[in-house]
Short mmCIF file of C-alpha atoms and ligand atoms in Angstrom, two decimals:
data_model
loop_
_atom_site.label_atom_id
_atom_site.label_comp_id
_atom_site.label_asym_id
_atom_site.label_seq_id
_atom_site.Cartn_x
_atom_site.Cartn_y
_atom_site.Cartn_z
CA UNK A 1 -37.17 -17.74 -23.75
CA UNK A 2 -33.54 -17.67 -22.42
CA UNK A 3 -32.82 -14.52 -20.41
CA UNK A 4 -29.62 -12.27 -21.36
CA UNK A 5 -27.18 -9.94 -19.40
CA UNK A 6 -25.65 -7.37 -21.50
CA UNK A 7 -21.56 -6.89 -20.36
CA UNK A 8 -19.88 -3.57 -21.06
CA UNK A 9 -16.11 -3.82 -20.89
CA UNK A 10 -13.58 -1.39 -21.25
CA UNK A 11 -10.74 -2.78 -23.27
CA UNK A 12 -7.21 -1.60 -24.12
CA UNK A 13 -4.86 -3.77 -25.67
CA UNK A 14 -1.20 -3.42 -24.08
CA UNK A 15 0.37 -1.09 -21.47
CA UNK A 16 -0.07 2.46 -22.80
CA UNK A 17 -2.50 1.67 -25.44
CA UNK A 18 -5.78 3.39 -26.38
CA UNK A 19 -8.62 1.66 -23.94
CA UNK A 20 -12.11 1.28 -26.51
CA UNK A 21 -15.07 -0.19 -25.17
CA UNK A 22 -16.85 -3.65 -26.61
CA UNK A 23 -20.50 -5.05 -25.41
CA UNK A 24 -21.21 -8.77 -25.22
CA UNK A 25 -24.28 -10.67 -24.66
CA UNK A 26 -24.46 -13.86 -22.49
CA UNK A 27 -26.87 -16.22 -21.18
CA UNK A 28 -28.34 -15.52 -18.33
CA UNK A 29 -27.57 -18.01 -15.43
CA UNK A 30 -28.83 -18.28 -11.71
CA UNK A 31 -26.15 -17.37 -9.37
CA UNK A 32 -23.50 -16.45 -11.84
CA UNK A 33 -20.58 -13.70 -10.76
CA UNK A 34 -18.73 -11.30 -13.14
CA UNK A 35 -16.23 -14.08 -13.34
CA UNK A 36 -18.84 -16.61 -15.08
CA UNK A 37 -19.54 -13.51 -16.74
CA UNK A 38 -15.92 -13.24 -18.22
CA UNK A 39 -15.89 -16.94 -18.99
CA UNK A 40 -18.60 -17.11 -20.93
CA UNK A 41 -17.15 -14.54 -22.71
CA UNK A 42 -13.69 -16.23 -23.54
CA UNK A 43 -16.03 -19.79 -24.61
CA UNK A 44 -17.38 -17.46 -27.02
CA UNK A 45 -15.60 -13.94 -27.75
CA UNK A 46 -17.97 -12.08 -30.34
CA UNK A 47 -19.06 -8.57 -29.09
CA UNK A 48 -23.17 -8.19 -29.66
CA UNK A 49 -22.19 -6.48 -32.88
CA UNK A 50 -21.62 -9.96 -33.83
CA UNK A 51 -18.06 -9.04 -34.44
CA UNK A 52 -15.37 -11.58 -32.98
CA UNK A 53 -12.38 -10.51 -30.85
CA UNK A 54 -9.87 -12.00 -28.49
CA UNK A 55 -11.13 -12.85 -24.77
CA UNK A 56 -10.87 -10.50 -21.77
CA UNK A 57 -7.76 -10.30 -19.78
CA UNK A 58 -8.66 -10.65 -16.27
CA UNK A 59 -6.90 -11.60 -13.21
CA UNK A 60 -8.13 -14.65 -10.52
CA UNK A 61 -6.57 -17.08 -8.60
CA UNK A 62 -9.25 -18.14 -5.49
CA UNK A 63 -12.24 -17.41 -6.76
CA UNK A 64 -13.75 -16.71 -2.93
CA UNK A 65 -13.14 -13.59 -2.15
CA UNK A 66 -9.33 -14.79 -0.60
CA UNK A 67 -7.06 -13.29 -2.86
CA UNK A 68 -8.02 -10.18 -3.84
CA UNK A 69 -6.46 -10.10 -7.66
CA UNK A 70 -9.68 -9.79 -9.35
CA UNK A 71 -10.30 -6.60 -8.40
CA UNK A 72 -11.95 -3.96 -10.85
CA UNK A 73 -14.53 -1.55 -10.98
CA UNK A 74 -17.75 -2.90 -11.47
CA UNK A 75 -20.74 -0.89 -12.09
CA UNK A 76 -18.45 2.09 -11.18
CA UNK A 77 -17.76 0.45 -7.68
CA UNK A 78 -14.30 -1.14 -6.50
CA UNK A 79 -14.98 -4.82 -5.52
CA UNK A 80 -14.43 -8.45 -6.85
CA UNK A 81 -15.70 -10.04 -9.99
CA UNK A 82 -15.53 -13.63 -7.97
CA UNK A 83 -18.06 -12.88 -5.43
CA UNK A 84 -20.07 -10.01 -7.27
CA UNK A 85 -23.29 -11.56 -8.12
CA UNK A 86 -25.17 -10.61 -11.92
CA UNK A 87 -28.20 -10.98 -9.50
CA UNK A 88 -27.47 -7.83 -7.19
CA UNK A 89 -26.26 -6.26 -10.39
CA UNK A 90 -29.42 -6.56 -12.23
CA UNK A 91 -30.63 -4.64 -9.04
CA UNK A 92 -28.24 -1.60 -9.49
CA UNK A 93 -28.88 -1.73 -13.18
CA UNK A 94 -30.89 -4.05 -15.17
CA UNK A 95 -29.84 -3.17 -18.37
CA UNK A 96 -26.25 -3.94 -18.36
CA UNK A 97 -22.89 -4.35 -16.43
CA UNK A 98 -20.09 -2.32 -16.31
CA UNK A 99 -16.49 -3.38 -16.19
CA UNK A 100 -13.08 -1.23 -16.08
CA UNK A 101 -9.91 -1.87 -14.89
CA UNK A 102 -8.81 0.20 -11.63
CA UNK A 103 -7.46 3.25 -12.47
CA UNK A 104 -4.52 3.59 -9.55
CA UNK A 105 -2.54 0.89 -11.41
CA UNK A 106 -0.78 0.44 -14.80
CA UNK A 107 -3.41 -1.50 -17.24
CA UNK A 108 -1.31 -4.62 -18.53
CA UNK A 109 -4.41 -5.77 -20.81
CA UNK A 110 -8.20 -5.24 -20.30
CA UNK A 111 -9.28 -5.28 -16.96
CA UNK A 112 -5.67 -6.95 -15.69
CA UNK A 113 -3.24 -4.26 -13.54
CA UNK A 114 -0.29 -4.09 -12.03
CA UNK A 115 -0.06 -3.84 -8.30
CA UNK A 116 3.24 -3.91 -7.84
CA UNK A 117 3.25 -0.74 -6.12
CA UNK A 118 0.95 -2.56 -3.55
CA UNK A 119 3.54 -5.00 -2.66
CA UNK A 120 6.40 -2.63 -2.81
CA UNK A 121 4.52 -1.08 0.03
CA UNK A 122 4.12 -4.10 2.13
CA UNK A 123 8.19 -4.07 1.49
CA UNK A 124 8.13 -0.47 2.85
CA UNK A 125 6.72 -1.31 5.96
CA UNK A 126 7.97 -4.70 6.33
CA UNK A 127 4.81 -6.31 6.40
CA UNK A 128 6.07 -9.28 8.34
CA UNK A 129 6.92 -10.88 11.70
CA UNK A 130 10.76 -11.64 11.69
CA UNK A 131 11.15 -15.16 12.69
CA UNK A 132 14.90 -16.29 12.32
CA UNK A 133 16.41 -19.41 12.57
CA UNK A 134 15.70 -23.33 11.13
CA UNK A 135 15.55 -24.82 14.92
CA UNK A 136 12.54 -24.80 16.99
CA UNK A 137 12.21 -21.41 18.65
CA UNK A 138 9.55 -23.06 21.15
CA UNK A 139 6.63 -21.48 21.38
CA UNK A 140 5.98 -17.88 20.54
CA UNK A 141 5.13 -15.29 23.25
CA UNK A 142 1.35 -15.33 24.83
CA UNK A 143 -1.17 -13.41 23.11
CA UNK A 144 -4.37 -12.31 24.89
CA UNK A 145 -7.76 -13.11 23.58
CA UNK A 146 -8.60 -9.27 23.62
CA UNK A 147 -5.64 -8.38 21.89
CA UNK A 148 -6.54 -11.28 19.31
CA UNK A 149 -9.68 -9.72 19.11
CA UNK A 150 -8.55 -6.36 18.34
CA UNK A 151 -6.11 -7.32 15.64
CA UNK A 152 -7.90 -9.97 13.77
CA UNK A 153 -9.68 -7.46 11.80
CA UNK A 154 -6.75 -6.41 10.22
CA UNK A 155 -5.62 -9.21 9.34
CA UNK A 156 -8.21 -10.19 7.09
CA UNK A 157 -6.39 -7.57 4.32
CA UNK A 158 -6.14 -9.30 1.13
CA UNK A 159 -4.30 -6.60 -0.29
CA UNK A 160 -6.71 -6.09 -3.10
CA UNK A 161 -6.56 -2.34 -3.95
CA UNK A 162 -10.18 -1.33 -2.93
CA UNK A 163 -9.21 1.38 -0.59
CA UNK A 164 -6.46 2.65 -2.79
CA UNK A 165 -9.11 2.95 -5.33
CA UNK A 166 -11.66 4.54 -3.84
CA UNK A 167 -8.77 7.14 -2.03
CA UNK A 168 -8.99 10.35 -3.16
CA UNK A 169 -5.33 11.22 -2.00
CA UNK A 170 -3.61 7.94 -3.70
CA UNK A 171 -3.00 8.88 -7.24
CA UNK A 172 -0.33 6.85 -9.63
CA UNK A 173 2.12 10.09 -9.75
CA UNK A 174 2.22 9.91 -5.79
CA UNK A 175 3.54 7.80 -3.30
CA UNK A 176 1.20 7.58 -0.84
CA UNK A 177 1.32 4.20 1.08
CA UNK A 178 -2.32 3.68 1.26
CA UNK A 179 -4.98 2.75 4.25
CA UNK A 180 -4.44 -1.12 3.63
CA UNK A 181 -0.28 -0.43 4.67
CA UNK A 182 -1.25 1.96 7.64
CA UNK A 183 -3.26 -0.95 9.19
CA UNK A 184 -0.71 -3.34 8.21
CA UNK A 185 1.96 -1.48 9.96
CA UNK A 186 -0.49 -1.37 13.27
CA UNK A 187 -1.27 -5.35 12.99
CA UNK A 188 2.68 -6.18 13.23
CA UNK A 189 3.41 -3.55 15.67
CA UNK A 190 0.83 -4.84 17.96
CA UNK A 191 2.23 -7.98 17.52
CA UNK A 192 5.04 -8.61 20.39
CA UNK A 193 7.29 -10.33 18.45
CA UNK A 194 6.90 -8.14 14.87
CA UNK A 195 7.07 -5.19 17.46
CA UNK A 196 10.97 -5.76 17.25
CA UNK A 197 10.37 -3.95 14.00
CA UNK A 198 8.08 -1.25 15.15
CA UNK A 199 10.58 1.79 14.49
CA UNK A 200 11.63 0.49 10.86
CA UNK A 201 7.66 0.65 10.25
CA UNK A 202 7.03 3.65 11.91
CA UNK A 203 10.10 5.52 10.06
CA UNK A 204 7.96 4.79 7.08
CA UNK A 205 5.07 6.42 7.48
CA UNK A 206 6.94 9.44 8.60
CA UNK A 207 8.61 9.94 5.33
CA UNK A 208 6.68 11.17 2.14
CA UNK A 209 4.05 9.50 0.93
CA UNK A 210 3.46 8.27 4.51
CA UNK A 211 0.41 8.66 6.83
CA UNK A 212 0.24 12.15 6.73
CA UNK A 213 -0.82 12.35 3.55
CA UNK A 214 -4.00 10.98 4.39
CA UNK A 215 -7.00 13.82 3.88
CA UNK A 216 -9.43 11.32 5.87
CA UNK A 217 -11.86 10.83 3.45
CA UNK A 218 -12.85 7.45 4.37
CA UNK A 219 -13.68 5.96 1.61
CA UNK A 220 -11.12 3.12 2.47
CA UNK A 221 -13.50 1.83 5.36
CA UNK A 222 -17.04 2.13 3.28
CA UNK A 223 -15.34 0.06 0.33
CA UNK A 224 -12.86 -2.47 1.69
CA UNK A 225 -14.72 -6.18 1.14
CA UNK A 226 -12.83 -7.50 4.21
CA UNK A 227 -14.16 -4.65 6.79
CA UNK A 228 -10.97 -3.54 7.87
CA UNK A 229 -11.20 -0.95 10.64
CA UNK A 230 -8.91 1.29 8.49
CA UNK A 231 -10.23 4.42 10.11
CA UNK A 232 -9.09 3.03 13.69
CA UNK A 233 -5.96 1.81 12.30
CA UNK A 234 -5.26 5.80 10.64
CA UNK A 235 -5.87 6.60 14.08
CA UNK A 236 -3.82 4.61 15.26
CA UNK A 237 -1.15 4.35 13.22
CA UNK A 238 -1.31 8.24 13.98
CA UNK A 239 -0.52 7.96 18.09
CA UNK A 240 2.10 5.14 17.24
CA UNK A 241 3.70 7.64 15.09
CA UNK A 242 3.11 10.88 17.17
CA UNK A 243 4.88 9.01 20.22
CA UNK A 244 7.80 7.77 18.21
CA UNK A 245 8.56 11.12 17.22
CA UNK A 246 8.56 12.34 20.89
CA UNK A 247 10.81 9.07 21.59
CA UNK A 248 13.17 10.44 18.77
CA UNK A 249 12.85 13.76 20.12
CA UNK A 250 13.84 13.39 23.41
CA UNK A 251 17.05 10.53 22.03
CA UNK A 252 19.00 13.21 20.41
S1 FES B 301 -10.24 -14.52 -7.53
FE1 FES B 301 -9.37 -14.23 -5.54
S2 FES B 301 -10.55 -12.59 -4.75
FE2 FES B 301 -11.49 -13.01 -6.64
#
């Protein structure tokens, strides 16, 4: 007797159109994600109604937990359909699965958004480390194996949206930067040669939408699949930005 899993998925059609919900039914396999979930789905797109309709949208690219773009709620919690297993779903609830889009981000088509504003942000703050020039620039300056320590959490971000989801102060009318930017901006400052853009980043999070419109709820560290230290990066991204003010203070 094969074994099923029932898939709920909220649906909407374009950007700005009516979301409706449709159920499948799919074979049960060992060790399948939401992804094999969804692809079962496209090889055979007929809701348990027995009704047929068009595949889910859905956005992937890695399919390990690397990239971050297939990001929705599953189950009512923020995390990846790549590395979300049916089995530990079954455990949550064995009658079906859940699937929505997030909800900070315009819905292009079923559960596929648009992040832009995610990357915007990563413009904001210049997520980068400025390296000029086509010659060799020799070898970069010494890092310590404590400070390597302390910043490689941070740069595990994928950029995925889970702590902008589960925020309770990022909302799509505001323009709050977000935990994942805040610890962005503390990775390249910490960095000596991204320091060089340390005020540029720090400007940033002093304007609207910036770090002080974080209300510290936390959810950012509890649901972020990387384990970013976003609390200690708020933290710090608040003393960086406390002492450049005194440092603009006292430069008049
Ligand atoms: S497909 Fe890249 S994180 Fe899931």
């Amino acid at each position: 007797m094969p074994e099923y899993v029932t898939v709920r998925v909220k649906r909407q059609d374009g950007l700005d159109s009516p979301s409706y919900w449709e159920t499948f039914r799919i074979a049960y396999q060992p060790r399948m994600n939401v992804t094999t979930c969804l692809q079962q789905i496209a090889l055979n797109p007929v809701t348990l109604e027995g009704r047929k309709t068009t595949p889910v949208a859905y956005d992937a690219a890695c399919l390990e937990e690397v990239c971050g773009s297939c990001t929705m709620n599953i189950n009512g919690s923020v995390r990846q359909a790549c590395s979300t297993l049916v089995e530990a779903l079954r455990k949550e609830n064995p009658n079906e699965i859940t699937l929505e889009p997030m909800t900070k981000y315009p819905v292009m088509r079923d559960l596929a958004v648009d992040r832009s504003r995610m990357f915007r942000d990563l413009k904001r703050i210049k997520a980068w480390i400025p390296v000029d020039g086509y010659y060799d620039l020799g070898p970069g300056p010494r890092i310590s194996p404590k400070l390597q320590h302390q910043l490689y959490p941070y740069s595990r971000c994928m950029t995925c949206g889970c702590c902008t989801e589960a925020c309770p102060q990022y909302t799509k009318d505001n323009r709050f930067i977000g935990a994942f930017a805040i610890s962005l901006t503390v990775l390249f400052n910490s960095h000596p040669t991204g320091a060089v853009l340390k005020e540029d980043r720090l400007k940033e999070l002093m304007e609207p939408g910036g770090i002080s419109e974080c209300g510290q709820a936390q959810n950012c560290l509890r649901v972020c699949p990387k384990s970013v230290p976003n609390v200690t990066g708020i933290a710090q991204g608040y003393r960086q930005v406390t002492a450049q003010w005194f440092k603009n203070l006292f430069s008049r």
